[in-house]
Coordinates of C-alpha atoms in Angstrom, one line a residue:
M5 CA 49.1 13.7 251.7
T6 CA 45.4 13.5 252.4
L7 CA 43.0 14.8 249.7
S8 CA 39.7 16.3 250.8
L9 CA 36.7 17.9 249.1
S10 CA 35.2 21.1 250.1
S11 CA 31.6 20.9 251.4
S12 CA 30.3 22.7 248.4
R13 CA 32.2 20.4 246.0
A14 CA 30.9 17.3 247.9
G15 CA 27.4 18.6 247.7
R16 CA 27.5 19.1 244.0
L17 CA 28.6 15.5 243.6
R18 CA 25.9 14.1 245.9
A19 CA 23.1 15.8 244.1
P20 CA 23.3 13.8 240.8
L21 CA 23.8 10.6 242.8
A22 CA 20.6 11.2 244.7
A23 CA 18.8 12.0 241.5
G24 CA 20.0 8.8 239.9
L25 CA 18.9 6.8 242.9
A26 CA 15.5 8.3 242.7
L27 CA 15.2 7.4 239.0
A28 CA 16.3 3.8 239.8
L29 CA 13.6 3.5 242.4
L30 CA 11.0 4.5 239.9
S31 CA 12.0 1.7 237.4
P32 CA 9.6 -1.3 237.3
L33 CA 12.2 -3.8 238.6
A34 CA 13.3 -1.6 241.5
W35 CA 9.6 -0.7 242.3
A36 CA 8.7 -4.4 242.3
Q37 CA 11.5 -5.1 244.8
T38 CA 10.9 -2.2 247.1
A39 CA 7.3 -1.2 246.8
P40 CA 5.7 -0.8 250.2
V41 CA 3.5 -3.7 251.3
T42 CA 0.6 -3.8 253.7
P43 CA -1.0 -6.6 255.7
M44 CA -3.4 -7.1 252.8
T45 CA -0.8 -7.4 250.1
P46 CA -1.4 -10.8 248.3
D47 CA 1.3 -13.2 249.4
M48 CA 1.4 -15.5 246.4
N49 CA 4.5 -15.4 244.2
P50 CA 3.6 -17.6 241.2
G51 CA 6.6 -16.5 239.2
Y52 CA 9.1 -18.1 241.6
Q53 CA 11.6 -20.4 239.9
T54 CA 12.9 -23.3 242.0
V55 CA 15.9 -23.6 239.7
R56 CA 18.2 -20.7 240.8
P57 CA 21.0 -19.1 238.9
Q58 CA 23.6 -21.1 241.0
A59 CA 22.1 -24.4 239.9
D60 CA 24.6 -26.8 238.3
Y61 CA 22.0 -28.0 235.8
V62 CA 19.6 -26.9 233.2
R63 CA 16.0 -28.2 233.4
R64 CA 13.7 -27.5 230.5
V65 CA 10.0 -28.4 230.0
E66 CA 8.6 -28.9 226.5
M67 CA 5.3 -30.0 225.1
V68 CA 6.5 -32.3 222.3
P69 CA 4.0 -32.8 219.4
M70 CA 3.1 -36.2 218.1
R71 CA 2.0 -37.0 214.6
D72 CA -1.7 -36.7 215.5
G73 CA -1.2 -33.3 217.1
V74 CA -1.3 -34.5 220.8
K75 CA 1.5 -32.9 222.8
L76 CA 3.4 -34.8 225.5
Y77 CA 4.9 -33.3 228.6
T78 CA 8.7 -33.7 228.4
V79 CA 11.4 -32.7 230.9
I80 CA 15.0 -32.3 229.6
V81 CA 17.7 -32.2 232.3
F82 CA 21.5 -31.9 231.9
K83 CA 24.5 -30.6 233.7
K84 CA 25.5 -27.1 232.8
G85 CA 28.3 -27.1 230.2
T86 CA 27.1 -30.3 228.5
R87 CA 27.9 -30.3 224.9
N88 CA 27.6 -33.1 222.3
G89 CA 25.9 -35.3 224.9
P90 CA 23.9 -38.4 224.2
I91 CA 20.2 -38.5 225.2
L92 CA 18.9 -41.1 227.6
L93 CA 15.1 -41.2 227.4
S94 CA 12.4 -42.7 229.6
R95 CA 8.7 -42.6 228.8
T96 CA 6.6 -43.0 231.9
P97 CA 3.1 -43.0 233.4
Y98 CA 4.7 -42.2 236.8
N99 CA 5.0 -38.4 236.6
A100 CA 7.9 -36.9 234.8
A101 CA 7.7 -33.6 236.7
K102 CA 8.1 -35.4 240.1
T103 CA 10.7 -37.7 238.8
T104 CA 12.9 -34.8 237.8
S105 CA 12.4 -32.8 241.0
R106 CA 13.0 -35.5 243.5
L107 CA 14.5 -33.0 246.1
P108 CA 14.4 -29.2 246.1
S109 CA 18.0 -28.6 245.2
Q110 CA 20.4 -26.8 243.0
H111 CA 22.4 -30.0 242.4
I112 CA 21.5 -32.3 239.6
D113 CA 22.4 -35.4 241.7
D114 CA 19.6 -34.4 244.1
I115 CA 16.8 -33.8 241.7
L116 CA 17.1 -36.9 239.6
P117 CA 16.7 -40.6 240.6
V118 CA 19.8 -42.3 242.0
M119 CA 20.4 -44.3 238.8
D120 CA 20.9 -41.2 236.7
T121 CA 23.9 -39.9 238.7
E122 CA 26.6 -41.7 236.7
F123 CA 25.1 -40.7 233.4
V124 CA 24.4 -36.9 233.9
N125 CA 27.8 -36.5 235.5
D126 CA 29.4 -37.9 232.3
G127 CA 27.6 -35.6 229.8
Y128 CA 24.3 -37.5 229.3
I129 CA 21.1 -35.5 228.7
R130 CA 18.3 -37.1 230.7
V131 CA 14.8 -36.9 229.3
Y132 CA 11.6 -38.0 231.1
Q133 CA 8.3 -37.9 229.3
D134 CA 4.7 -38.5 230.5
V135 CA 2.9 -41.0 228.3
R136 CA -0.4 -40.0 226.7
G137 CA -3.1 -39.1 229.1
R138 CA -0.9 -39.1 232.2
N139 CA 0.1 -36.2 234.3
G140 CA 1.2 -33.3 232.1
S141 CA 0.6 -35.0 228.7
E142 CA -2.4 -34.5 226.5
G143 CA -4.3 -37.4 224.9
V144 CA -6.1 -40.6 226.1
Y145 CA -4.4 -43.0 228.5
I146 CA -4.8 -46.7 227.6
A147 CA -2.8 -49.0 229.9
N148 CA -0.1 -50.9 227.9
R149 CA -1.6 -49.5 224.7
P150 CA -1.5 -52.3 222.1
I151 CA 0.7 -51.8 219.1
S152 CA -0.9 -50.8 215.8
G153 CA -2.6 -53.9 214.4
P154 CA -5.6 -56.1 215.1
L155 CA -6.3 -54.5 218.5
N156 CA -5.4 -51.0 217.6
D157 CA -6.5 -49.4 214.4
T158 CA -5.6 -45.8 215.3
G159 CA -2.0 -45.9 213.9
I160 CA -0.8 -44.5 217.2
D161 CA 1.0 -46.5 219.8
H162 CA 4.0 -46.3 222.1
A163 CA 6.3 -47.1 219.2
T164 CA 5.1 -44.2 217.1
D165 CA 5.2 -41.8 220.1
A166 CA 8.7 -42.9 220.9
Y167 CA 9.7 -42.3 217.2
D168 CA 8.1 -38.8 217.2
T169 CA 9.7 -37.9 220.5
I170 CA 13.2 -39.0 219.4
D171 CA 12.7 -37.1 216.1
W172 CA 11.9 -33.9 218.0
L173 CA 14.7 -34.3 220.5
V174 CA 17.5 -34.7 218.0
K175 CA 16.3 -31.7 216.1
N176 CA 15.6 -29.4 219.1
V177 CA 18.1 -30.2 221.8
P178 CA 21.3 -28.5 220.5
E179 CA 23.4 -29.8 223.3
S180 CA 23.0 -33.4 222.0
N181 CA 25.1 -35.5 219.7
G182 CA 22.0 -36.8 217.9
K183 CA 22.2 -40.3 219.5
V184 CA 19.4 -41.6 221.8
G185 CA 19.2 -44.5 224.2
I186 CA 16.0 -45.5 226.1
T187 CA 15.6 -47.2 229.4
G188 CA 13.2 -47.7 232.4
S189 CA 11.6 -50.3 234.6
S190 CA 8.2 -51.9 234.7
Y191 CA 5.8 -49.9 232.6
V192 CA 8.7 -47.7 231.6
G193 CA 10.5 -50.9 230.6
F194 CA 7.6 -51.8 228.5
T195 CA 7.8 -48.4 226.7
A196 CA 11.6 -48.8 226.3
L197 CA 11.1 -52.2 224.7
V198 CA 8.3 -51.2 222.4
A199 CA 10.4 -48.2 221.2
T200 CA 12.6 -50.7 219.4
I201 CA 9.7 -51.8 217.1
D202 CA 10.1 -49.8 213.9
P203 CA 12.7 -47.6 215.7
H204 CA 13.8 -44.1 214.8
P205 CA 17.3 -44.2 213.2
A206 CA 18.7 -42.1 216.1
L207 CA 17.7 -44.8 218.6
K208 CA 21.0 -46.6 219.1
A209 CA 20.4 -48.7 222.3
S210 CA 17.7 -49.9 224.7
V211 CA 17.8 -51.2 228.3
P212 CA 14.3 -52.4 229.2
Q213 CA 14.2 -53.3 232.9
S214 CA 11.5 -55.7 234.2
P215 CA 9.3 -54.9 231.2
M216 CA 5.6 -55.7 231.3
V217 CA 5.4 -58.2 228.4
D218 CA 2.6 -60.6 229.0
G219 CA 0.0 -59.7 231.6
W220 CA -1.6 -63.1 231.7
R221 CA 1.3 -65.6 231.5
G222 CA 3.4 -64.1 234.3
D223 CA 3.6 -60.3 234.6
D224 CA 1.4 -57.9 236.6
W225 CA -2.2 -59.0 236.2
F226 CA -2.3 -62.8 236.1
H227 CA 0.1 -65.7 236.6
N228 CA -0.9 -68.7 234.6
G229 CA -4.6 -67.7 234.9
A230 CA -4.6 -66.8 238.6
F231 CA -5.5 -63.1 239.1
R232 CA -3.2 -60.9 241.2
Q233 CA -5.9 -59.0 243.1
I234 CA -3.4 -57.0 245.1
G235 CA -2.9 -55.0 241.9
L236 CA -6.4 -53.4 242.1
G237 CA -4.8 -50.4 243.7
Y238 CA -3.0 -49.7 240.5
F239 CA -6.3 -48.9 238.8
T240 CA -7.4 -46.3 241.4
G241 CA -3.9 -44.8 241.5
Q242 CA -3.3 -44.5 237.7
M243 CA -6.7 -44.4 236.1
T244 CA -8.9 -42.2 238.1
N245 CA -7.7 -39.2 236.2
A246 CA -4.4 -37.9 234.7
N247 CA -3.0 -37.2 238.1
D248 CA -1.4 -39.4 240.8
N249 CA -4.1 -40.9 243.0
G250 CA -4.4 -43.3 245.9
P251 CA -5.0 -47.0 246.4
V252 CA -8.4 -48.7 246.8
P253 CA -10.0 -46.8 249.8
S254 CA -10.5 -49.9 251.9
G255 CA -9.1 -48.4 255.0
P256 CA -6.5 -49.8 257.4
G257 CA -6.4 -53.3 258.7
D258 CA -5.4 -56.8 257.5
D259 CA -5.7 -57.2 253.8
Y260 CA -6.2 -60.9 254.3
L261 CA -9.5 -60.2 256.1
K262 CA -10.6 -57.4 253.8
F263 CA -10.4 -59.7 250.7
L264 CA -11.7 -62.8 252.5
R265 CA -14.7 -61.0 253.9
A266 CA -15.6 -59.4 250.6
G267 CA -15.9 -62.7 248.8
S268 CA -14.8 -62.9 245.2
T269 CA -12.6 -60.4 243.5
G270 CA -15.7 -59.1 241.8
D271 CA -17.4 -58.6 245.1
Y272 CA -14.4 -56.6 246.4
A273 CA -14.3 -54.6 243.2
R274 CA -18.0 -53.7 243.4
A275 CA -17.8 -52.8 247.1
Y276 CA -15.2 -50.1 246.4
G277 CA -16.2 -49.0 242.9
V278 CA -13.2 -50.6 241.2
D279 CA -15.7 -52.4 238.8
G280 CA -16.3 -48.9 237.2
F281 CA -12.8 -48.8 235.8
P282 CA -12.7 -49.9 232.1
F283 CA -9.3 -51.6 232.7
Y284 CA -10.9 -53.8 235.5
Q285 CA -13.6 -54.7 233.1
K286 CA -11.1 -55.7 230.4
L287 CA -9.4 -58.0 232.9
S288 CA -12.5 -59.5 234.4
Q289 CA -14.1 -60.1 231.1
N290 CA -11.0 -61.9 229.8
P291 CA -9.9 -64.4 232.4
A292 CA -8.6 -66.9 229.9
Y293 CA -5.6 -66.6 227.5
T294 CA -7.6 -65.6 224.4
T295 CA -6.4 -63.3 221.6
F296 CA -7.2 -60.4 223.9
W297 CA -3.9 -61.4 225.7
S298 CA -1.9 -63.2 223.1
E299 CA -2.1 -60.3 220.6
Q300 CA -1.0 -57.9 223.3
A301 CA 2.1 -60.0 224.3
V302 CA 5.2 -58.0 223.5
D303 CA 7.4 -61.0 223.0
K304 CA 5.2 -62.0 220.1
W305 CA 5.3 -58.4 218.7
M306 CA 9.1 -58.5 218.9
A307 CA 9.4 -62.0 217.4
A308 CA 7.5 -60.9 214.3
R309 CA 10.2 -58.2 213.5
P310 CA 13.9 -58.1 213.0
L311 CA 16.0 -57.0 215.9
K312 CA 17.4 -53.6 214.9
V313 CA 18.4 -52.0 218.2
P314 CA 21.0 -53.4 220.6
T315 CA 19.0 -54.4 223.6
M316 CA 20.0 -55.3 227.2
L317 CA 17.0 -57.0 228.9
V318 CA 17.2 -56.7 232.7
V319 CA 15.2 -58.4 235.5
G320 CA 15.5 -59.2 239.1
Q321 CA 15.7 -62.8 240.3
W322 CA 13.1 -62.0 242.9
D323 CA 11.0 -59.6 240.8
Q324 CA 7.6 -59.6 242.6
E325 CA 5.8 -57.9 239.7
D326 CA 7.3 -58.7 236.3
S327 CA 9.5 -61.8 236.4
Y328 CA 8.2 -63.2 233.2
G329 CA 8.8 -60.5 230.6
A330 CA 12.5 -60.1 230.1
P331 CA 13.4 -63.8 229.8
A332 CA 10.4 -64.3 227.5
V333 CA 11.6 -61.6 225.1
Y334 CA 15.1 -63.0 225.2
E335 CA 13.8 -66.5 224.4
A336 CA 11.8 -65.0 221.5
L337 CA 14.8 -63.1 220.0
K338 CA 17.9 -65.1 220.9
D339 CA 18.0 -67.1 217.6
K340 CA 17.3 -64.1 215.3
P341 CA 20.0 -62.8 213.0
G342 CA 22.3 -60.4 214.8
A343 CA 21.0 -61.4 218.2
K344 CA 24.4 -62.8 219.3
D345 CA 25.9 -59.3 219.2
K346 CA 22.8 -57.1 219.8
L347 CA 20.9 -59.0 222.5
H348 CA 21.8 -59.4 226.2
L349 CA 19.9 -60.8 229.2
V350 CA 20.8 -59.6 232.7
I351 CA 19.4 -61.3 235.9
G352 CA 20.4 -59.6 239.1
P353 CA 19.8 -60.5 242.8
W354 CA 17.0 -57.9 243.0
R355 CA 13.4 -57.2 243.7
H356 CA 11.3 -55.3 241.1
S357 CA 13.2 -52.3 239.8
Q358 CA 15.9 -52.6 242.5
V359 CA 18.5 -52.3 239.7
N360 CA 17.9 -48.5 239.9
Y361 CA 18.3 -48.3 243.7
Q362 CA 20.7 -49.6 246.3
G363 CA 21.5 -53.3 245.8
D364 CA 23.5 -54.4 248.8
S365 CA 20.6 -56.4 250.4
L366 CA 17.1 -57.7 249.8
G367 CA 15.1 -58.6 252.9
A368 CA 17.3 -60.9 255.0
L369 CA 19.8 -61.4 252.2
K370 CA 23.1 -59.4 252.4
Y371 CA 25.5 -59.0 249.5
P372 CA 29.2 -58.1 249.7
G373 CA 28.6 -54.8 247.9
D374 CA 26.0 -52.7 246.1
T375 CA 25.2 -55.1 243.2
A376 CA 22.9 -52.6 241.5
L377 CA 25.5 -49.8 241.4
E378 CA 28.1 -52.3 240.3
F379 CA 25.9 -53.4 237.4
R380 CA 25.1 -49.8 236.3
T381 CA 28.8 -48.7 236.3
R382 CA 30.5 -51.9 235.1
Y383 CA 28.0 -53.1 232.5
M384 CA 25.0 -50.9 231.8
K385 CA 26.8 -47.6 231.3
P386 CA 29.7 -49.1 229.2
F387 CA 27.0 -50.7 227.0
L388 CA 25.3 -47.4 226.4
D389 CA 28.6 -45.5 226.2
H390 CA 29.6 -47.8 223.3
Y391 CA 26.5 -47.2 221.2
L392 CA 25.8 -43.5 222.2
K393 CA 29.3 -42.1 222.7
G394 CA 31.5 -44.3 220.5
A395 CA 33.4 -45.8 223.5
P396 CA 35.2 -49.1 223.1
D397 CA 33.1 -52.3 222.9
P398 CA 32.7 -53.6 226.5
H399 CA 32.0 -57.1 225.2
I400 CA 28.9 -57.6 227.4
P401 CA 28.1 -61.4 227.4
Q402 CA 24.8 -62.6 226.0
A403 CA 23.8 -63.6 229.5
L404 CA 25.0 -61.8 232.6
T405 CA 23.6 -63.3 235.8
Y406 CA 24.4 -62.9 239.5
R407 CA 24.9 -66.2 241.3
T408 CA 23.1 -66.1 244.6
G409 CA 24.4 -68.4 247.2
T410 CA 28.0 -67.7 246.3
N411 CA 27.5 -64.0 245.4
Q412 CA 29.3 -63.5 242.1
W413 CA 28.5 -62.3 238.5
D414 CA 28.6 -65.0 235.8
A415 CA 29.2 -64.3 232.1
S416 CA 27.5 -66.9 229.9
P417 CA 27.3 -67.3 226.1
R418 CA 23.6 -68.2 226.2
W419 CA 20.6 -68.8 228.5
P420 CA 19.7 -71.1 230.1
M421 CA 23.0 -72.8 230.9
G422 CA 21.9 -75.8 233.0
A423 CA 21.0 -79.3 231.8
P424 CA 17.4 -80.4 232.8
T425 CA 17.8 -82.6 235.9
P426 CA 14.6 -83.9 237.7
L427 CA 14.5 -83.6 241.4
Y428 CA 11.8 -86.2 242.4
L429 CA 9.2 -86.0 245.1
G430 CA 9.0 -89.3 247.0
Q431 CA 7.6 -91.2 250.0
K432 CA 7.8 -89.8 253.5
F433 CA 8.1 -86.3 252.0
S434 CA 11.5 -87.1 250.5
L435 CA 13.2 -85.3 247.6
G436 CA 16.0 -86.7 245.5
F437 CA 17.6 -87.0 242.1
T438 CA 16.7 -90.7 241.9
A439 CA 13.2 -91.5 240.8
P440 CA 11.2 -93.4 243.5
A441 CA 10.2 -96.9 242.5
A442 CA 7.2 -97.1 244.9
E443 CA 3.9 -95.4 243.9
G444 CA 2.2 -93.2 246.4
N445 CA 0.6 -89.9 247.1
D446 CA 0.2 -87.3 249.8
S447 CA -2.9 -85.3 250.5
Y448 CA -4.2 -82.2 252.2
I449 CA -7.5 -80.3 252.6
S450 CA -7.6 -77.0 250.8
D451 CA -10.2 -74.8 252.4
P452 CA -11.0 -71.5 250.6
A453 CA -12.2 -70.1 254.0
K454 CA -8.7 -70.5 255.4
P455 CA -6.3 -69.7 252.5
V456 CA -2.6 -69.8 252.9
P457 CA -1.2 -66.3 253.3
F458 CA 1.6 -65.1 251.0
V459 CA 3.3 -63.3 253.9
P460 CA 2.7 -63.5 257.7
R461 CA -0.5 -61.8 258.9
P462 CA -1.5 -59.1 259.4
I463 CA -0.9 -58.3 255.8
H464 CA -0.4 -54.7 254.7
A465 CA 0.4 -55.2 251.0
N466 CA 0.9 -51.4 250.3
D467 CA 3.7 -51.3 252.9
A468 CA 6.9 -51.3 250.9
D469 CA 8.7 -53.3 253.5
V470 CA 6.1 -56.1 253.0
W471 CA 5.6 -56.0 249.2
K472 CA 9.1 -55.4 247.9
P473 CA 11.0 -58.4 249.6
W474 CA 8.1 -60.8 249.9
L475 CA 9.6 -63.3 247.5
V476 CA 12.6 -63.9 249.8
H477 CA 10.5 -64.2 253.0
D478 CA 11.4 -67.1 255.3
Q479 CA 8.9 -69.8 254.5
R480 CA 8.9 -71.4 258.0
F481 CA 5.8 -69.4 258.7
V482 CA 3.8 -71.9 256.6
S483 CA 5.9 -75.0 256.7
D484 CA 3.9 -76.6 259.5
R485 CA 0.4 -75.8 258.1
T486 CA -1.6 -78.9 257.4
D487 CA -2.6 -77.6 253.9
V488 CA 1.1 -77.3 252.8
L489 CA 3.0 -80.3 251.7
V490 CA 6.8 -80.1 252.4
Y491 CA 9.4 -82.3 250.6
Q492 CA 13.1 -81.9 251.2
T493 CA 16.5 -83.5 250.5
P494 CA 19.0 -84.6 253.2
P495 CA 21.8 -82.1 253.7
L496 CA 23.6 -81.8 250.3
E497 CA 27.0 -83.4 250.1
K498 CA 28.1 -81.0 247.4
D499 CA 27.0 -77.8 245.9
V500 CA 24.1 -77.8 243.4
H501 CA 24.3 -75.0 240.9
I502 CA 21.3 -74.1 238.7
M503 CA 21.1 -71.6 235.8
G504 CA 17.8 -71.3 234.1
A505 CA 14.1 -71.6 234.9
P506 CA 13.2 -74.6 237.0
Q507 CA 10.2 -76.5 235.6
V508 CA 7.4 -77.9 237.7
D509 CA 6.2 -81.4 236.6
L510 CA 3.4 -82.1 239.0
F511 CA 1.0 -85.1 238.9
A512 CA -1.9 -84.1 241.1
A513 CA -5.7 -84.6 241.6
T514 CA -8.5 -82.7 243.4
S515 CA -11.8 -83.9 244.7
G516 CA -13.2 -80.6 243.3
T517 CA -13.8 -79.5 239.7
D518 CA -11.2 -76.7 239.7
S519 CA -8.0 -76.1 241.7
D520 CA -4.9 -73.9 241.9
W521 CA -1.5 -75.4 242.4
V522 CA 1.3 -73.3 244.1
V523 CA 4.8 -74.7 244.0
K524 CA 7.8 -73.2 245.9
L525 CA 11.5 -74.2 245.4
V526 CA 13.3 -73.4 248.7
D527 CA 16.9 -73.3 249.9
V528 CA 17.0 -74.5 253.5
Y529 CA 19.9 -73.1 255.5
P530 CA 21.6 -75.3 258.1
D531 CA 20.5 -74.9 261.7
G532 CA 24.1 -74.6 262.8
D533 CA 25.2 -72.0 260.3
T534 CA 27.9 -70.1 262.2
Y535 CA 29.0 -68.0 259.1
T536 CA 25.6 -66.3 258.9
P537 CA 24.0 -67.2 262.3
D538 CA 21.0 -64.8 261.6
M539 CA 20.1 -67.1 258.7
A540 CA 20.3 -70.4 260.6
G541 CA 17.4 -72.6 259.5
Y542 CA 16.1 -69.9 257.1
E543 CA 13.9 -71.3 254.3
L544 CA 14.7 -69.0 251.4
P545 CA 12.4 -69.2 248.4
V546 CA 14.4 -69.6 245.1
G547 CA 11.2 -69.5 243.1
I548 CA 7.4 -69.4 243.6
E549 CA 4.7 -69.8 241.0
I550 CA 1.0 -70.7 240.6
F551 CA -1.1 -72.5 238.0
R552 CA -4.9 -72.4 237.7
G553 CA -6.1 -76.0 237.1
R554 CA -8.8 -75.2 234.6
Y555 CA -6.2 -74.4 232.0
V556 CA -4.3 -77.7 232.2
H557 CA -5.4 -78.7 228.7
S558 CA -5.8 -75.3 227.1
L559 CA -4.9 -71.8 228.3
S560 CA -7.5 -70.3 226.1
Q561 CA -10.4 -72.7 226.7
P562 CA -10.8 -73.6 230.4
Q563 CA -12.5 -76.8 231.3
P564 CA -13.8 -78.3 234.6
L565 CA -11.5 -80.8 236.2
Q566 CA -12.7 -84.4 236.6
P567 CA -12.8 -85.1 240.4
D568 CA -10.0 -87.3 241.6
K569 CA -8.5 -87.7 238.1
V570 CA -4.7 -87.3 238.1
E571 CA -3.6 -84.5 235.8
R572 CA -0.1 -83.5 234.8
Y573 CA 0.7 -79.8 235.5
R574 CA 3.7 -78.4 233.8
F575 CA 4.8 -74.8 234.3
G576 CA 7.9 -72.8 234.9
L577 CA 9.4 -71.1 237.9
P578 CA 11.2 -67.8 237.5
N579 CA 14.7 -67.7 235.9
V580 CA 17.5 -68.0 238.5
N581 CA 21.3 -68.4 238.9
H582 CA 21.6 -70.0 242.3
T583 CA 23.8 -72.3 244.2
F584 CA 22.4 -74.6 246.9
K585 CA 25.5 -75.0 249.0
A586 CA 26.8 -78.2 250.5
G587 CA 25.2 -78.6 253.9
H588 CA 22.0 -76.9 252.8
R589 CA 18.8 -78.8 251.9
I590 CA 16.6 -78.3 248.9
M591 CA 12.9 -78.1 249.7
V592 CA 9.7 -78.1 247.6
Q593 CA 6.4 -76.9 249.0
V594 CA 3.0 -77.5 247.4
Q595 CA -0.2 -75.7 248.3
S596 CA -3.4 -74.4 246.7
T597 CA -3.7 -70.8 247.8
L598 CA -1.4 -67.8 248.0
F599 CA -3.7 -65.2 249.5
P600 CA -4.6 -62.4 249.1
L601 CA -2.0 -61.8 246.4
Y602 CA -4.0 -64.2 244.2
D603 CA -7.7 -64.6 244.2
R604 CA -9.1 -67.8 245.7
N605 CA -10.1 -70.6 243.4
P606 CA -13.6 -71.7 244.5
Q607 CA -12.5 -75.3 243.8
H608 CA -16.0 -75.7 242.3
Y609 CA -15.9 -74.9 238.6
V610 CA -17.6 -71.6 237.6
P611 CA -17.4 -69.9 234.2
N612 CA -15.7 -66.8 235.6
I613 CA -14.0 -66.8 239.0
F614 CA -14.3 -63.0 239.2
D615 CA -18.0 -63.5 239.8
A616 CA -17.9 -66.6 242.1
K617 CA -20.6 -66.6 244.8
A618 CA -20.3 -67.6 248.4
G619 CA -21.7 -71.1 247.8
D620 CA -19.2 -71.8 245.1
Y621 CA -16.3 -71.9 247.5
V622 CA -15.9 -75.5 248.8
K623 CA -13.2 -77.5 250.5
A624 CA -11.3 -80.0 248.4
T625 CA -9.0 -82.9 249.0
Q626 CA -5.8 -82.3 247.0
R627 CA -3.4 -85.2 246.2
V628 CA 0.1 -85.1 244.9
Y629 CA 1.4 -88.3 243.3
F630 CA 4.9 -89.7 242.9
G631 CA 6.4 -92.9 241.6
A632 CA 7.3 -94.6 238.3
D633 CA 4.0 -93.8 236.6
T634 CA 3.4 -90.4 238.2
P635 CA 6.9 -89.0 238.7
S636 CA 6.2 -85.6 240.2
A637 CA 9.4 -83.5 240.1
I638 CA 11.0 -80.1 239.9
V639 CA 13.3 -80.2 236.8
L640 CA 16.3 -78.2 237.8
P641 CA 18.7 -76.6 235.2
V642 CA 21.8 -78.0 236.8
V643 CA 25.3 -76.7 235.8
K644 CA 28.3 -79.0 236.2
D645 CA 30.8 -76.5 237.7

């Protein structure tokens, strides 16, 4: 049976419906949605929210107050439904807003960095915060702000800001379990490390990656006194204002020629206005290792205090920016009470910060899997889960290092593991484990007008494909230069496995009154390598380092060198776990420039190389000595497998 309404009945029902619709259209929401527009209606919609209702995450922005009233821009991100989750904090000068909105998406995996995926999908609450004076945060930005003490009388530093931030988070993020871990790389590794000094009770674990520890000894600004002038773009990018800015506006072209034609680093800085940055002035006015540097060295801060927070120090074997810091902190802390259980050192087969990205290759090197993902899932996350979620102890070894050459992770009870074993330079450019009896020397002319490039020209150092993998670049491009000495072994009869930091022990002289010495330890692949034919003959740097001659007797009080006097230069190469395989050769290269990464030494002593003049740059004859009385060598930390 079909039911129907009479026309009069239907009309009576339609009338109130029409009236209700009219009232709805008059409501503010309905009017905003349906109001008529004209060609001149303003088109901006400032209230638009990029996080839509269907998003699988919550993203909150807070201005977190510090003890002095300054508020820091803080982004809190977690997956919807998260309850009783641990907090993983990173304090950064690299824009917390952009870091947490990597892609415009409604999926948490898309908006956060790759390294966060495993954590937020397992109930972690991810927090990124702009440090003082950067991007959305209030306050004054001071690069690597010193800890409260002789260089900082304000009572405010990264340790206090971390403490205040953690205190606010555990009280104001109801989705958390009240436990906090902190991590990050480079500058963010520095803040993660400093947070463990006088830590908040809720800080249960720290994973500093490639932390900036000592800017003179071997991290970003100097290496053993030689200035890394490529870093000048950091000043213009980070310190022009609170926002993200660009590199030095020197235009396109070969960086080699730009720096060479400018003259000294000071000349280059003045040409492009970099000399107006206070941070540049700090560096250029303090070229020696005075208390300006030693009292800012984080390993010394850490050594002066008990180790309270379980800490996993991470660095890449080919870290082109901060290879020094993590091993230096480990060395400073390894004998402290509790260090055996709380302190860990990780060395992976990575460039700077690659631990947080894809780790299946580096330059020409290919690994059997994603080593960075493997580390994060097998070691880093279980370490944090244990301290932040109460998961079983994963028993992370004190030293966890990836053995390049044979491609495997090694667990070790300490670091270094190898026994010091000299590899001697000898006659006819030989290299061997037996000290040469005959005395001798080899020489070359170092010409500051024709410095040795650190990568093949033309050099575009801001190109990520150039800068990130440069430490594994094939060294054949300089092996036949007349200003590079090359020593090498015969093909190895058996594997040589090293675990530690090779040490340079160089007896050398210059005809000038100052000189730089660059030493490279190189793994030379066989020409007939059929297993990896694309690597045939490859000259793989295992370690590269520089030392400025004026500091041979004192890092804090430079002195002119006496012409042609033999001096003994001792300095370390980066920490490695590497196997020189049977059939390969071991090579050592010695040179006096690595340009334009490092500023040129004039080779004529001047009080401050930043202000060297054109006439100060002179050719010099450099001599490397070997034999019983002057046994130049690379001391390898050899492991007997």
